[in-house]
Coordinates of C-alpha atoms in Angstrom, one line a residue:
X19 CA 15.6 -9.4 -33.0
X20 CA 19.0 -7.9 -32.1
X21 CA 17.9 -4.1 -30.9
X22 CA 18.3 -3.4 -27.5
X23 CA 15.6 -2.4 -25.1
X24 CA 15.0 0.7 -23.6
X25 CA 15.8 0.6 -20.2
X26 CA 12.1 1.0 -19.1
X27 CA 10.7 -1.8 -21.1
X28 CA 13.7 -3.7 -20.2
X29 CA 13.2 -3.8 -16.2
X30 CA 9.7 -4.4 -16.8
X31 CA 10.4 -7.9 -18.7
X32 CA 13.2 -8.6 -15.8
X33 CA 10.5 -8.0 -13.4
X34 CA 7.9 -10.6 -15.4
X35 CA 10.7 -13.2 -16.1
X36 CA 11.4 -13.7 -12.3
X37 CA 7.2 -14.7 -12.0
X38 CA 8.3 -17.2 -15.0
X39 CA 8.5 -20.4 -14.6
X40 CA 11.8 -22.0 -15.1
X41 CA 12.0 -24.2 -18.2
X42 CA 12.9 -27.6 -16.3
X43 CA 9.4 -27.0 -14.7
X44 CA 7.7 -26.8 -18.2
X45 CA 6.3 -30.3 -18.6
X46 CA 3.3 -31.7 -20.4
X47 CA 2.3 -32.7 -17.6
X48 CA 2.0 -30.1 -15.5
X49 CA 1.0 -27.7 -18.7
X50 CA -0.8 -29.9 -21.2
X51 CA -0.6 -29.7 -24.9
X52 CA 0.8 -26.1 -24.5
X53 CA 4.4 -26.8 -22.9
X54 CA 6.0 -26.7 -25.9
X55 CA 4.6 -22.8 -26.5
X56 CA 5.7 -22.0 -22.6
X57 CA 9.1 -23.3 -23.6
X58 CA 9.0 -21.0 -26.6
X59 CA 8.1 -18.2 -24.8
X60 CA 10.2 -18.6 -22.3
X61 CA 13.0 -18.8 -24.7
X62 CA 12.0 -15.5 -26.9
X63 CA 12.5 -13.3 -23.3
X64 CA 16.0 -15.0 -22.4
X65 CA 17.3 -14.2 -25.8
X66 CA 15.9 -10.5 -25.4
X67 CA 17.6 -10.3 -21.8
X68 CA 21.2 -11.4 -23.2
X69 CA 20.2 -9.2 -26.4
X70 CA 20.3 -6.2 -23.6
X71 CA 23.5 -7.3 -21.7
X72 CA 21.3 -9.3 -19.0
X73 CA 22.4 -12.8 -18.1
X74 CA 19.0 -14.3 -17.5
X75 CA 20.2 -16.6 -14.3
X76 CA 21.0 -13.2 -12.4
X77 CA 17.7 -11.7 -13.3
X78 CA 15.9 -12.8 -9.8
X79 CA 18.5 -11.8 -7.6
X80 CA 18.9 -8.7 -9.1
X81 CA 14.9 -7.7 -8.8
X82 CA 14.5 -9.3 -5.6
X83 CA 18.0 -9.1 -3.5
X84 CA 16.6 -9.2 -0.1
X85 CA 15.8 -13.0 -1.5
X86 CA 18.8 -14.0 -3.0
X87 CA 21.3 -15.9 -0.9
X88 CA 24.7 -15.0 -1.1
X89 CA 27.8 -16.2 -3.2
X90 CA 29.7 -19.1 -1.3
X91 CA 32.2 -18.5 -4.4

């Protein structure tokens, strides 16, 4: 897995990876005996985002700006 994206597809995945939920919220708890396949799946889109350039923890503030609060650094 080390093609990159077209640009389409690309934004579409940065647009469903925001609706993600982050991997500290992944418990067994709160997902049963699937967690572990969330955590996978989460996992496979990050490494397609930095595949593509994308650093995954810029991702929401990039789709949704108006949201994102600004650097204090």
């Amino acid at each position: 897995m080390s093609e990159k994206t077209n640009q389409s597809t690309l934004n579409a995945l940065k647009i469903a990876f925001t609706y993600m939920p982050k991997s500290i919220e992944v418990t067994k708890y709160e997902y049963g005996d699937s967690f572990q396949k969330i955590l996978d799946h989460i996992e496979v889109v990050r490494e397609i985002l930095l595949i593509n350039d994308v650093d995954p923890d810029e991702v929401y503030g990039e789709i949704n700006p108006e949201n994102t609060p600004n650097s204090t650094y």
